[in-house]
Structure formats: structure tokens, C-alpha cells
Amino acid sequence: MDYMKMLQEKDLKYIWHPCSQMKDYENFPPIVIKKGYGAYLEDVNGKKYLDAISSWWVNLFGHSNKRINEALYRQASKLEHVIFANFSHEAAIELSERIVKITPEGLNKVFFGDNGSSAVEIALKLSFQYHQQTGKSKKTRFVALTDAYHGETIGALSVGGVDLYNKIYKPLLLDVIRSTGPDCYRCKYMKDRNTCSAECFEMIERDILDKHEEISAIIVEPLVQCAAGMKIYSPIYLKKLRQLCDKYDINLIADEIAVGFGRTGKMFACQHADISPDIMCLSKGLTAGYMPLSLTLMTDKIYDAFYDDYSTMKAFLHSHSYSGNPLGCAIAIETLNIFNDEKILDQIAEKSDYLMNRAKEQLLGIPYVGEYRQIGMIGAIELVCDKESKEPFESDKRVGYSIYKKALEKGVLLRPLGNVIYFMPPYIISNQDIDFMIQAAKDSINQCLA
Ligand SMILES: Cc1ncc(COP(=O)(O)O)c(C=O)c1O
């Protein structure tokens, strides 16, 4: 039996993979990766795959990056972990100082978690407790948008709006106010996201008008609802949201877990709208794809509501064993160093132009491509049965899954979201590899839908 097959059998004997129907693996077992370098992964048989999705949107500077490897080694040789209650360490202090300097103004305090979902849980708990401790005990509910995705733990899932992930758990979830969010490809207002005034904002405005006294926070993925199929919307929506939250004393939580750290072309997506949220969640690119780490930032106003004598019991008694893990912090610091030293935002500007031009040239002629949309290093192809009516393929056809398998044969890791094929490559991808990625997507779409 070949080595790959032997490993696959063992894998399936013991491992339950995330976000998968394990029965699918009977016909399509997991690809066992041996190493990664640059934008590529290589399996145990030596086959290479271009990582067009940055291994679940986390990798920024390529796999096994020399600078990050060295930073990790330096930190591991010094201090791998220390309890973060009553103790601290240099890497967490440096990281927090630098993050506060580069995030939108007013976010002055940092709370550490160990993955994106925990950052969201922290944000929700902070907002709730803030209102409780400032005399607004009726403000207990959260508002979230249709198609939102904020993670898989119960609180994060509650604010999520993708049925695929949360339908079965509904009896367990928080009573969230679900408001219809922007849907620019199928805009009811017949507007264009690049020129509109976010007319669709009136829907959320209406929804909270008579409920604002009960609302603690509104949580959004700024500018792109990624898991919903890279749904890009206007920054004007965010500007309006900031004003609405100010008017009704509602916390604005910006979940920048997927879009932070340059993905949209600016360091943080909120900067496109020139707004500061009250609470911001960061993870994924924070450690350039190396370690689970997350940060929840907040304003002094929120922090101050918790600051008092111990006996008042106002403290935020939330913790994770790996809070402030030094290895994660050292990598996050090196990530910021690389952003500065290698002028990564300038590189993103150039590469995203190239991606946009080449993708439009190559893809828009395909009869099933309803739209190609892009912001920064996020590009998405919306597949439809019919361009005119924008009718989607039925989900049981699993169009995305067949394209995924076809692209893998060609040596490209795409992982579609329903009928949306997207590109979210590491920033170090070369123009030649951008061409290869687009060609593989094009050929896979044509071959699967012919
Ligand atoms: C916007 C957003 N929020 C939260 C999460 C959850 O992060 P994690 O998977 O690290 O729990 C994700 C993950 O994809 C995400 O895209």
C-alpha cells in the first residue's frame, strides 16, 4: 500500500475533520500534507498545491516563512508560556502597545483570547456586562446581519446568520435580532455597491427603531461577509452604522477576524469607512497563519465600567489557559515587523490590481459567472445558472464541491463557499501564480459546468 493511502486510512480511523461530512472522505480522503513553502503546500507523494485560500484565510507571508520561523524559535528558547493572570511578559506588552497604535483611534485596551470565536464571545460578554454595570440593565440583546459569520461557539453561532451552520442548534442560541444586511449582487434597490449610498441601511435602521432600548451591541464583519460568499458592501453602510450606534448608545462590534491585517487593502477594513468601533475582534492574520491567538480591543469607556474595587464584583472574570501565549505574541510582533519592513500594503495594492485585471479578463466571459468582485486580496466568483435572472445553482448540486475537487487535480487549493469560488491567497503570491490560480479556476468551472 502506498504511504499516502496508509496515512489516509489511519487518519480516517482516528480523526473527525472540521466542517466536513466524514462520509465524503470515503470517496475523497484527506490529502496528507508533508510541507509548505511560499504559497505552496506539498503532499507526502510530492504533489504541489497552490494555497489559494491561505489555509482558511490565515496565512499572509507564505508557509514556513523564514523570519517567522526564527521569531518563533527565539521566543520558544526564552519563554513558551506563562499564566496571564497576575503575570505578564515582554511579547504581550510590545504587541499590545503596537496594536493599539495601528488600530482605529480610541481602541486603547487589549484582551487576549486564543481563536476567533473566543474573541467574539469576549466581545459579546464585554458589551453585555458594560451595559449592566452602567445602569442600562435592559440592554441585553445583540443585533446581527443575515448571512453573518462570527464563529462556531454558542455565542458566536448565535450572532451568525448562515443556516448551514446554526439551524440545528437554534433552540440553544441567544435571542438575537436578525436584520437584513446588504446583498449587493442581488440588490433590491437596484444600486451598485461602488456608487450607492447604502440605501439598504434603512432595513437595519427600521429594525432597531423600537427596540434600541434592549440592544447591547450590533456586530458586523466590516466590508466583507466572508463566509457568506465574500459578499462585499459599501463602506457607507459602516459609516451609517457608527452614527446609529452613537445615537442609541449601542456598542458597535467590528469582527475583523477575516478582513484585518491587510486583506481588504488597508490594515483594517474599518479604515475604508474611517470609523472606530467600540470593540474590535482580531485573529487569523494576526499570527500570519502560525498560531491560534486572538485579541479583543475596546475603548476606555468600556474598560472603565469594569474598573473598581474587587468587592464591587465588576471585574471581567473571563480567561483561557493560553491567554496571551508568548509564542503567538512573538509571531504577531514579527508579522507587524514584516508589514513595515517589506511594505506589504504597497505590495497588496500592486498584486490586487493585477489579480483584478487578470480575473476579469479571464472569467467574465464564462456563461455561469454572474459577477467577479474583489477588494484587496479577496476575489470572488459568483456562479449562477443564468446571468440574466441571477438564479443560483441548487445547493444539492454541490457545484462548489465538484469545482474544488477538479482544481485540486490541477494543483490548486480552492475551497468554494456554496456557489462562490474565491481567491484569498497569501500576499507573497507571484503574478505567475496568480495567473495559474485563475486559469485553474476557469478550467475547473468550465469542465464541471459544461
Ligand atoms: C469573520 C469571522 N469571525 C470569526 C471567525 C471564527 O474564528 P475561528 O475559526 O478562529 O474560531 C471566523 C472564521 O472564519 C470569521 O471569518
mmCIF file of C-alpha atoms and ligand atoms in Angstrom, residues 57 115-117 149-151 221 255 257-258 284, ligand 1:
data_model
loop_
_atom_site.group_PDB
_atom_site.id
_atom_site.type_symbol
_atom_site.label_atom_id
_atom_site.label_comp_id
_atom_site.label_asym_id
_atom_site.label_seq_id
_atom_site.Cartn_x
_atom_site.Cartn_y
_atom_site.Cartn_z
ATOM 1 C CA TRP A 57 -7.661 32.764 5.452
ATOM 2 C CA ASN A 115 -9.082 31.906 18.498
ATOM 3 C CA GLY A 116 -11.571 33.965 16.536
ATOM 4 C CA SER A 117 -14.690 32.536 18.143
ATOM 5 C CA TYR A 149 -20.481 34.516 10.309
ATOM 6 C CA HIS A 150 -18.688 35.012 13.603
ATOM 7 C CA GLY A 151 -17.538 31.531 14.639
ATOM 8 C CA GLU A 221 -17.975 41.830 9.552
ATOM 9 C CA ASP A 255 -15.341 41.482 13.702
ATOM 10 C CA ILE A 257 -11.051 38.369 12.186
ATOM 11 C CA ALA A 258 -11.104 37.574 8.473
ATOM 12 C CA LYS A 284 -6.384 34.756 11.788
HETATM 13 C C1 LIG B 1 -15.451 36.919 10.484
HETATM 14 C C2 LIG B 1 -15.097 35.725 11.314
HETATM 15 N N1 LIG B 1 -15.305 35.770 12.644
HETATM 16 C C3 LIG B 1 -14.980 34.742 13.442
HETATM 17 C C4 LIG B 1 -14.434 33.589 12.935
HETATM 18 C C5 LIG B 1 -14.115 32.438 13.849
HETATM 19 O O1 LIG B 1 -12.738 32.282 14.001
HETATM 20 P P1 LIG B 1 -12.153 30.858 14.487
HETATM 21 O O2 LIG B 1 -12.382 29.911 13.364
HETATM 22 O O3 LIG B 1 -10.707 31.140 14.746
HETATM 23 O O4 LIG B 1 -12.887 30.499 15.727
HETATM 24 C C6 LIG B 1 -14.213 33.499 11.563
HETATM 25 C C7 LIG B 1 -13.654 32.269 10.974
HETATM 26 O O5 LIG B 1 -13.687 32.030 9.790
HETATM 27 C C8 LIG B 1 -14.559 34.586 10.725
HETATM 28 O O6 LIG B 1 -14.396 34.553 9.398
#
